[in-house]
Amino acid sequence: MKKIIYIITFLVALSNLLGCIEPYNLNSEYFEENIVIEANITNKLEKQRIKVSKTYPIDSETYQPGGNAVSVKVKSEQGAEFTFSYQEEDSTYVSDEAFKAQPNILYTLEVATANDLYTANSYFENEVTLENIGIEKSTNKEGIEGLDITVNANSNSEDDKYYRYKYEETFTLTAPYYSPYKAILTEMPLGYGQFSFLDYLVIRAYDDTIYHRDCYRTEFHNKPILTTTQNLSEDDLSNFTISFIPKTNYKLNDRYTIKITQYAQSREAYTFYKILQELNYNEETLSPNQPGFVQGNIQSVNFPEKKVIGFFDIVSISSKRVFINRSDYYPNEPISEYFIECEVQDFWKLQPPGLVIEDRLNEGIRLVSIVQQNSLILYDYYGYYDNNIGYEYFLMVKPECGDCSVLGNPEPPPFWQE
């Protein structure tokens, strides 16, 4: 959610959804401060969340959470009132009590600041259920084989439906260069007089609690996926593709799960997000086709001409999760390589006096520095004797290649099923 706040502040400001898009000069010399409000109230019984912040110049790194709101509340036409309190840890206003939106009831958002009141109305007609998630082997337009992940949605209404989807993936990952040993520093022992300029020497120690071989990694995909039944012969949504995963993707190496969340929204909200999608609002860089301000449904009461960024929507929400085993779809095919590049580097350890090491001295010194900074970790170790002289080598890798906890969590998430 935070990304939408950041990038929209750079790209768009919204006043009324069905109006025009105004040209916008991105030069901070013409910067105009606006409030940013993102409010989706769902039909799920939970503490609802609303984001409020302010825009800031494109050449500034000063994010302004909170938007100087004095109060945030949602009212129903039946007289219910739900107040929200600011939660500093994630810059979000959270409802003081759990509640859920009811169908065919009008809700009003009120965000008050010291000198203004921002308001919008919304409702939803029918609850729409995400019926199931489909998994099917497929080949995409580029000729790549993989799994096509689709959804079906049912509604009790014959009206056109407008959907927004987000999803999260969790998969197992195994560090390819895991070792229960670690490289540590010890004080330089006696007998290493020729290295007296060094305070430490690298040794290895067994500790199977520091690094982890197997973990679980979760990735969130918050860029909205939009669709509608407007041009379909049926009112229900059938086999709509949410994601395509190539069979060579590391996510499918072992066990994988996807949770898809469906938002059945208003036509106005669909149009709003569709425009934002075309503007690439949550990309890391500015969109080259950025035309300017898009209009939303939140308005200033005291200053009607003032631009307000954001949208207030009451949505029917539904989620489902499925699990996938690679062996069920590609039982006889090799697994993919680790999803980041890993390289094993060997370092020669400093030796006692009497060994000529001028050509490797800098390498040993560098190893001490690497262990101090933890920029590489130990994968393996080997040594041998030649003419009664011992040689020791440390094989080092990037932390994410030897310790999966750099990229994931060694503990399975609560929803995980084997």
mmCIF file of C-alpha atoms in Angstrom, residues 4 15 30 48 81 87 90 109 126 131 133 138 140 148 156 162 194 209 219-221 272 317 348 372 393 404 415:
data_model
loop_
_atom_site.group_PDB
_atom_site.id
_atom_site.type_symbol
_atom_site.label_atom_id
_atom_site.label_comp_id
_atom_site.label_asym_id
_atom_site.label_seq_id
_atom_site.Cartn_x
_atom_site.Cartn_y
_atom_site.Cartn_z
ATOM 1 C CA ILE A 4 0.835 3.678 -4.126
ATOM 2 C CA SER A 15 -10.208 15.351 -7.561
ATOM 3 C CA TYR A 30 5.617 24.302 -9.609
ATOM 4 C CA GLN A 48 -10.226 -1.334 8.722
ATOM 5 C CA GLU A 81 -19.886 5.953 13.290
ATOM 6 C CA GLN A 87 -0.718 3.983 13.984
ATOM 7 C CA ASP A 90 3.088 1.876 9.459
ATOM 8 C CA LEU A 109 -15.612 9.074 4.742
ATOM 9 C CA ASN A 126 -23.833 -7.461 -3.660
ATOM 10 C CA GLU A 131 -15.220 -19.319 -6.294
ATOM 11 C CA ILE A 133 -8.362 -20.858 -8.151
ATOM 12 C CA SER A 138 0.135 -24.023 -20.283
ATOM 13 C CA ASN A 140 2.289 -18.569 -23.071
ATOM 14 C CA ASP A 148 -1.358 -20.673 -15.613
ATOM 15 C CA ASN A 156 -25.977 -13.106 -7.588
ATOM 16 C CA TYR A 162 -15.655 -4.794 -11.873
ATOM 17 C CA GLN A 194 55.737 -11.673 11.138
ATOM 18 C CA THR A 209 22.246 -22.282 14.806
ATOM 19 C CA GLU A 219 6.478 -12.001 -2.034
ATOM 20 C CA PHE A 220 3.611 -9.498 -2.239
ATOM 21 C CA HIS A 221 2.235 -8.318 -5.577
ATOM 22 C CA PHE A 272 -9.815 5.121 -11.305
ATOM 23 C CA ILE A 317 -13.574 -8.823 -0.612
ATOM 24 C CA TRP A 348 44.248 -18.610 1.535
ATOM 25 C CA GLN A 372 34.828 -8.636 10.085
ATOM 26 C CA TYR A 393 41.773 -22.458 2.317
ATOM 27 C CA CYS A 404 18.483 -18.754 3.407
ATOM 28 C CA PHE A 415 -0.877 -20.926 6.971
#
